[in-house]
Amino acid sequence: MLTFYDTPFTARLLLGTAQYPSPAILAEAVRASGAGIVTVSLRRESGGERSGQSFWSLIRELGVRVLPNTAGCHSVKEAVTTAQMAREVFGTSWIKLEVIGEADTLQPDIFGLVEAARILVSEGFDVFPYTTEDLVVAERLVEAGCRVLMPWGAPIGSGRGLNNVYGLRSMRAHFPGIPLVVDAGIGTPSHAAHAMELGYDAVLLNTAVAKAGDPAAMARAFALAIEAGRLAFLADPMTPRDMAAPSTPVLGKAVLA
């Protein structure tokens, strides 16, 4: 059973809610994905003329757990303030913490991330940090009180899949008891399956579903891929070899003189 901050979940797909063509298509995609958690941005909820209220009502109707995020924040102060506001708006201590440090890749500012995580944990938040696959940074986040880690697969919205498989595999081995979620860069269901085959606990994605020609169908495809990847990991896959190995026994083979 997947557990985040003592809350159990059966679904291992977390879905973002931005960029969908319409609220109705978003709702179809969430239902098709079977996701139990969706990420939401405070900026959408607090938009002009309280336009976010209809969106918030839609999310409540879907019956999923909300994970607010600090998307677009570039400083510790901005991220902490956004998290504090999100707790008031959404009524949850959960926060997906993003502190962006580089504009082109949207790579996390790892120094600001750790600092913001310490502050938010001290204020009673359950922090889901969007980070890199760096083990030292991960250690600092755990020391700060984070009980979940969310390393990127590739830059947000790039669809490149898992850029550093070695680093992600090392993180899984280094933190066997901590829930790990690949967040960002997933473009196709095969990318998600690969992450799960590495032993990751879940995958968070948005653009690959929202920008698909048929978001609901793509959401379902991702749900199946994640289930397949998890089953494959639990089944203990074969180890790759450099040489061929015959699958048919040669014992008893006829010998022709």
CSV table of C-alpha atoms in Angstrom, one decimal:
chain,number,residue,atom,x,y,z
A,1,MET,CA,0.0,0.0,0.0
A,2,LEU,CA,1.3,3.4,-0.9
A,3,THR,CA,1.4,5.8,2.0
A,4,PHE,CA,2.1,9.6,2.1
A,5,TYR,CA,2.3,11.1,5.5
A,6,ASP,CA,0.3,8.3,7.1
A,7,THR,CA,-2.4,8.4,4.5
A,8,PRO,CA,-2.8,5.3,2.4
A,9,PHE,CA,-3.6,5.3,-1.4
A,10,THR,CA,-4.2,2.6,-3.9
A,11,ALA,CA,-3.5,4.6,-7.0
A,12,ARG,CA,0.1,5.4,-7.9
A,13,LEU,CA,-0.6,8.1,-10.5
A,14,LEU,CA,-0.7,11.7,-9.3
A,15,LEU,CA,-2.2,14.1,-11.9
A,16,GLY,CA,-1.7,17.8,-12.5
A,17,THR,CA,-4.8,19.9,-13.3
A,18,ALA,CA,-3.3,22.7,-15.5
A,19,GLN,CA,-3.5,23.3,-19.3
A,20,TYR,CA,-6.6,21.1,-20.1
A,21,PRO,CA,-8.8,22.3,-22.9
A,22,SER,CA,-11.9,22.5,-20.6
A,23,PRO,CA,-13.0,21.6,-17.1
A,24,ALA,CA,-15.1,18.8,-18.5
A,25,ILE,CA,-12.1,17.2,-20.2
A,26,LEU,CA,-10.1,17.6,-17.0
A,27,ALA,CA,-12.8,15.8,-15.1
A,28,GLU,CA,-12.8,13.0,-17.7
A,29,ALA,CA,-9.0,12.6,-17.5
A,30,VAL,CA,-9.0,12.5,-13.7
A,31,ARG,CA,-11.7,9.8,-13.7
A,32,ALA,CA,-9.9,7.8,-16.4
A,33,SER,CA,-6.6,8.0,-14.6
A,34,GLY,CA,-8.0,6.6,-11.3
A,35,ALA,CA,-5.7,9.1,-9.6
A,36,GLY,CA,-6.3,9.6,-5.9
A,37,ILE,CA,-4.3,12.9,-5.7
A,38,VAL,CA,-4.3,15.9,-8.0
A,39,THR,CA,-2.0,18.9,-7.8
A,40,VAL,CA,-3.5,22.4,-7.9
A,41,SER,CA,-2.0,25.9,-8.1
A,42,LEU,CA,-3.0,28.6,-5.6
A,43,ARG,CA,-2.8,31.1,-8.5
A,44,ARG,CA,-5.7,29.4,-10.3
A,45,GLU,CA,-7.9,29.4,-7.2
A,46,SER,CA,-7.2,33.0,-6.4
A,47,GLY,CA,-7.6,34.4,-9.9
A,48,GLY,CA,-9.5,37.5,-10.8
A,49,GLU,CA,-13.1,37.7,-9.8
A,50,ARG,CA,-12.7,34.4,-7.8
A,51,SER,CA,-12.8,32.5,-11.1
A,52,GLY,CA,-11.1,29.7,-9.3
A,53,GLN,CA,-14.2,28.9,-7.3
A,54,SER,CA,-15.8,26.8,-10.1
A,55,PHE,CA,-12.5,24.9,-10.5
A,56,TRP,CA,-12.3,24.2,-6.8
A,57,SER,CA,-15.9,23.0,-6.8
A,58,LEU,CA,-15.1,20.6,-9.7
A,59,ILE,CA,-12.1,19.2,-7.8
A,60,ARG,CA,-14.3,18.6,-4.7
A,61,GLU,CA,-16.9,16.8,-6.9
A,62,LEU,CA,-14.2,14.4,-8.2
A,63,GLY,CA,-13.5,13.2,-4.6
A,64,VAL,CA,-9.7,13.2,-4.9
A,65,ARG,CA,-7.1,14.5,-2.4
A,66,VAL,CA,-5.7,17.9,-3.2
A,67,LEU,CA,-2.0,18.6,-3.2
A,68,PRO,CA,-1.5,22.4,-3.6
A,69,ASN,CA,1.8,23.5,-5.1
A,70,THR,CA,4.0,26.5,-5.1
A,71,ALA,CA,4.5,26.5,-8.9
A,72,GLY,CA,6.3,29.5,-10.3
A,73,CYS,CA,7.9,30.5,-7.0
A,74,HIS,CA,11.6,31.6,-7.4
A,75,SER,CA,12.5,32.5,-3.8
A,76,VAL,CA,12.2,31.0,-0.3
A,77,LYS,CA,10.0,33.9,0.8
A,78,GLU,CA,7.6,33.5,-2.2
A,79,ALA,CA,7.3,29.8,-1.8
A,80,VAL,CA,6.7,29.9,2.0
A,81,THR,CA,4.1,32.7,1.6
A,82,THR,CA,2.3,30.8,-1.2
A,83,ALA,CA,2.3,27.6,0.9
A,84,GLN,CA,0.8,29.5,3.9
A,85,MET,CA,-1.9,31.0,1.7
A,86,ALA,CA,-2.6,27.6,0.1
A,87,ARG,CA,-3.2,26.0,3.5
A,88,GLU,CA,-5.8,28.6,4.2
A,89,VAL,CA,-7.5,28.3,0.8
A,90,PHE,CA,-7.5,24.5,0.4
A,91,GLY,CA,-7.7,23.5,4.1
A,92,THR,CA,-4.7,21.1,4.0
A,93,SER,CA,-1.2,20.9,5.4
A,94,TRP,CA,0.0,19.1,2.3
A,95,ILE,CA,2.2,21.2,0.0
A,96,LYS,CA,4.2,20.3,-3.1
A,97,LEU,CA,7.1,22.6,-2.7
A,98,GLU,CA,8.7,24.1,-5.8
A,99,VAL,CA,11.5,26.7,-5.6
A,100,ILE,CA,12.7,27.3,-9.2
A,101,GLY,CA,16.3,28.3,-9.7
A,102,GLU,CA,16.8,28.3,-13.5
A,103,ALA,CA,14.4,29.8,-16.0
A,104,ASP,CA,15.2,27.6,-19.1
A,105,THR,CA,15.1,24.2,-17.4
A,106,LEU,CA,12.9,25.1,-14.4
A,107,GLN,CA,15.5,23.2,-12.3
A,108,PRO,CA,14.9,23.5,-8.6
A,109,ASP,CA,17.0,25.9,-6.5
A,110,ILE,CA,18.2,23.2,-4.2
A,111,PHE,CA,19.6,25.6,-1.6
A,112,GLY,CA,16.3,27.6,-1.4
A,113,LEU,CA,14.3,24.3,-1.5
A,114,VAL,CA,16.0,22.9,1.6
A,115,GLU,CA,15.6,26.2,3.5
A,116,ALA,CA,12.0,26.5,2.6
A,117,ALA,CA,11.3,22.9,3.5
A,118,ARG,CA,12.8,23.5,7.0
A,119,ILE,CA,10.6,26.5,7.5
A,120,LEU,CA,7.4,24.8,6.3
A,121,VAL,CA,8.0,21.6,8.3
A,122,SER,CA,8.5,23.7,11.4
A,123,GLU,CA,5.1,25.3,10.7
A,124,GLY,CA,3.4,21.9,10.5
A,125,PHE,CA,3.3,21.4,6.8
A,126,ASP,CA,3.7,17.9,5.2
A,127,VAL,CA,6.1,18.8,2.4
A,128,PHE,CA,6.4,17.1,-1.0
A,129,PRO,CA,9.7,18.6,-2.4
A,130,TYR,CA,10.2,18.8,-6.1
A,131,THR,CA,14.0,18.2,-6.3
A,132,THR,CA,16.8,16.8,-8.4
A,133,GLU,CA,18.1,13.2,-8.1
A,134,ASP,CA,21.1,14.5,-6.1
A,135,LEU,CA,21.6,12.3,-3.0
A,136,VAL,CA,23.1,15.0,-0.8
A,137,VAL,CA,20.2,17.3,-1.4
A,138,ALA,CA,17.8,14.5,-0.7
A,139,GLU,CA,19.6,13.8,2.6
A,140,ARG,CA,19.2,17.4,3.6
A,141,LEU,CA,15.5,17.4,2.7
A,142,VAL,CA,15.0,14.3,4.8
A,143,GLU,CA,16.9,15.9,7.7
A,144,ALA,CA,14.6,18.9,7.3
A,145,GLY,CA,11.6,16.7,7.9
A,146,CYS,CA,10.4,15.7,4.5
A,147,ARG,CA,9.0,12.2,4.4
A,148,VAL,CA,8.4,12.1,0.7
A,149,LEU,CA,10.9,13.0,-2.1
A,150,MET,CA,9.9,14.0,-5.7
A,151,PRO,CA,12.9,13.9,-8.0
A,152,TRP,CA,12.5,15.1,-11.6
A,153,GLY,CA,12.7,12.7,-14.5
A,154,ALA,CA,13.5,15.6,-16.9
A,155,PRO,CA,12.7,19.3,-17.1
A,156,ILE,CA,9.0,20.2,-16.5
A,157,GLY,CA,7.0,19.9,-19.7
A,158,SER,CA,9.8,18.5,-21.8
A,159,GLY,CA,8.5,15.0,-22.2
A,160,ARG,CA,12.0,13.6,-22.3
A,161,GLY,CA,11.4,10.8,-19.9
A,162,LEU,CA,14.1,9.7,-17.4
A,163,ASN,CA,17.3,11.7,-18.2
A,164,ASN,CA,19.4,10.2,-15.5
A,165,VAL,CA,18.4,6.6,-14.9
A,166,TYR,CA,21.6,5.9,-12.9
A,167,GLY,CA,20.9,8.8,-10.5
A,168,LEU,CA,17.2,7.7,-10.0
A,169,ARG,CA,18.2,4.1,-9.4
A,170,SER,CA,20.8,5.3,-6.9
A,171,MET,CA,18.2,7.4,-5.1
A,172,ARG,CA,15.9,4.4,-4.8
A,173,ALA,CA,18.6,2.3,-3.4
A,174,HIS,CA,19.7,5.0,-0.9
A,175,PHE,CA,16.2,5.7,0.4
A,176,PRO,CA,14.5,2.3,0.6
A,177,GLY,CA,12.0,3.3,3.2
A,178,ILE,CA,10.9,6.7,1.8
A,179,PRO,CA,8.2,7.2,-0.7
A,180,LEU,CA,9.7,8.4,-4.0
A,181,VAL,CA,7.7,10.0,-6.8
A,182,VAL,CA,9.1,10.8,-10.2
A,183,ASP,CA,7.9,14.3,-11.0
A,184,ALA,CA,8.2,16.2,-14.3
A,185,GLY,CA,9.5,15.3,-17.7
A,186,ILE,CA,7.3,12.2,-18.3
A,187,GLY,CA,6.1,12.2,-21.9
A,188,THR,CA,4.7,8.7,-22.7
A,189,PRO,CA,3.3,5.8,-20.7
A,190,SER,CA,6.6,3.9,-21.4
A,191,HIS,CA,8.5,6.5,-19.4
A,192,ALA,CA,6.1,6.1,-16.5
A,193,ALA,CA,6.5,2.3,-16.7
A,194,HIS,CA,10.2,2.6,-16.6
A,195,ALA,CA,10.1,4.7,-13.5
A,196,MET,CA,8.0,2.1,-11.8
A,197,GLU,CA,10.3,-0.7,-12.9
A,198,LEU,CA,13.1,1.1,-11.1
A,199,GLY,CA,11.1,0.7,-7.9
A,200,TYR,CA,9.6,4.2,-7.6
A,201,ASP,CA,6.4,4.4,-5.7
A,202,ALA,CA,4.4,6.7,-7.9
A,203,VAL,CA,4.6,9.1,-10.9
A,204,LEU,CA,3.3,12.7,-11.0
A,205,LEU,CA,2.6,14.1,-14.5
A,206,ASN,CA,0.5,16.8,-16.1
A,207,THR,CA,1.4,18.0,-19.6
A,208,ALA,CA,1.6,14.6,-21.2
A,209,VAL,CA,-2.1,14.1,-20.4
A,210,ALA,CA,-3.4,17.6,-20.7
A,211,LYS,CA,-1.9,18.2,-24.1
A,212,ALA,CA,-2.7,14.9,-25.6
A,213,GLY,CA,-5.2,14.7,-28.4
A,214,ASP,CA,-7.5,12.6,-26.2
A,215,PRO,CA,-6.5,13.4,-22.5
A,216,ALA,CA,-8.9,10.8,-21.0
A,217,ALA,CA,-7.5,8.0,-23.2
A,218,MET,CA,-3.9,9.1,-22.4
A,219,ALA,CA,-4.7,9.2,-18.7
A,220,ARG,CA,-6.0,5.6,-18.9
A,221,ALA,CA,-2.9,4.6,-20.8
A,222,PHE,CA,-0.7,6.0,-18.1
A,223,ALA,CA,-2.6,4.3,-15.3
A,224,LEU,CA,-2.2,0.9,-17.1
A,225,ALA,CA,1.5,1.6,-17.7
A,226,ILE,CA,2.1,2.4,-14.0
A,227,GLU,CA,0.3,-0.7,-12.9
A,228,ALA,CA,2.4,-2.8,-15.3
A,229,GLY,CA,5.6,-1.2,-14.2
A,230,ARG,CA,4.8,-1.8,-10.6
A,231,LEU,CA,3.9,-5.4,-11.2
A,232,ALA,CA,7.1,-5.9,-13.2
A,233,PHE,CA,9.2,-4.5,-10.3
A,234,LEU,CA,7.6,-6.8,-7.8
A,235,ALA,CA,8.1,-9.8,-10.1
A,236,ASP,CA,11.9,-9.2,-10.0
A,237,PRO,CA,12.8,-8.7,-13.6
A,238,MET,CA,15.7,-10.6,-15.2
A,239,THR,CA,19.2,-9.0,-15.2
A,240,PRO,CA,20.4,-7.7,-18.5
A,241,ARG,CA,23.3,-9.7,-20.1
A,242,ASP,CA,26.0,-8.7,-22.6
A,243,MET,CA,25.8,-12.1,-24.3
A,244,ALA,CA,23.0,-14.2,-25.8
A,245,ALA,CA,21.6,-17.1,-23.7
A,246,PRO,CA,19.5,-19.8,-25.5
A,247,SER,CA,15.9,-20.0,-24.2
A,248,THR,CA,15.5,-23.5,-25.6
A,249,PRO,CA,17.5,-26.3,-23.8
A,250,VAL,CA,20.1,-28.1,-25.9
A,251,LEU,CA,20.1,-31.2,-23.8
A,252,GLY,CA,18.7,-34.1,-25.8
A,253,LYS,CA,19.3,-32.4,-29.1
A,254,ALA,CA,19.8,-34.7,-32.1
A,255,VAL,CA,23.4,-35.1,-33.1
A,256,LEU,CA,23.9,-35.4,-36.9
A,257,ALA,CA,27.1,-37.2,-37.9
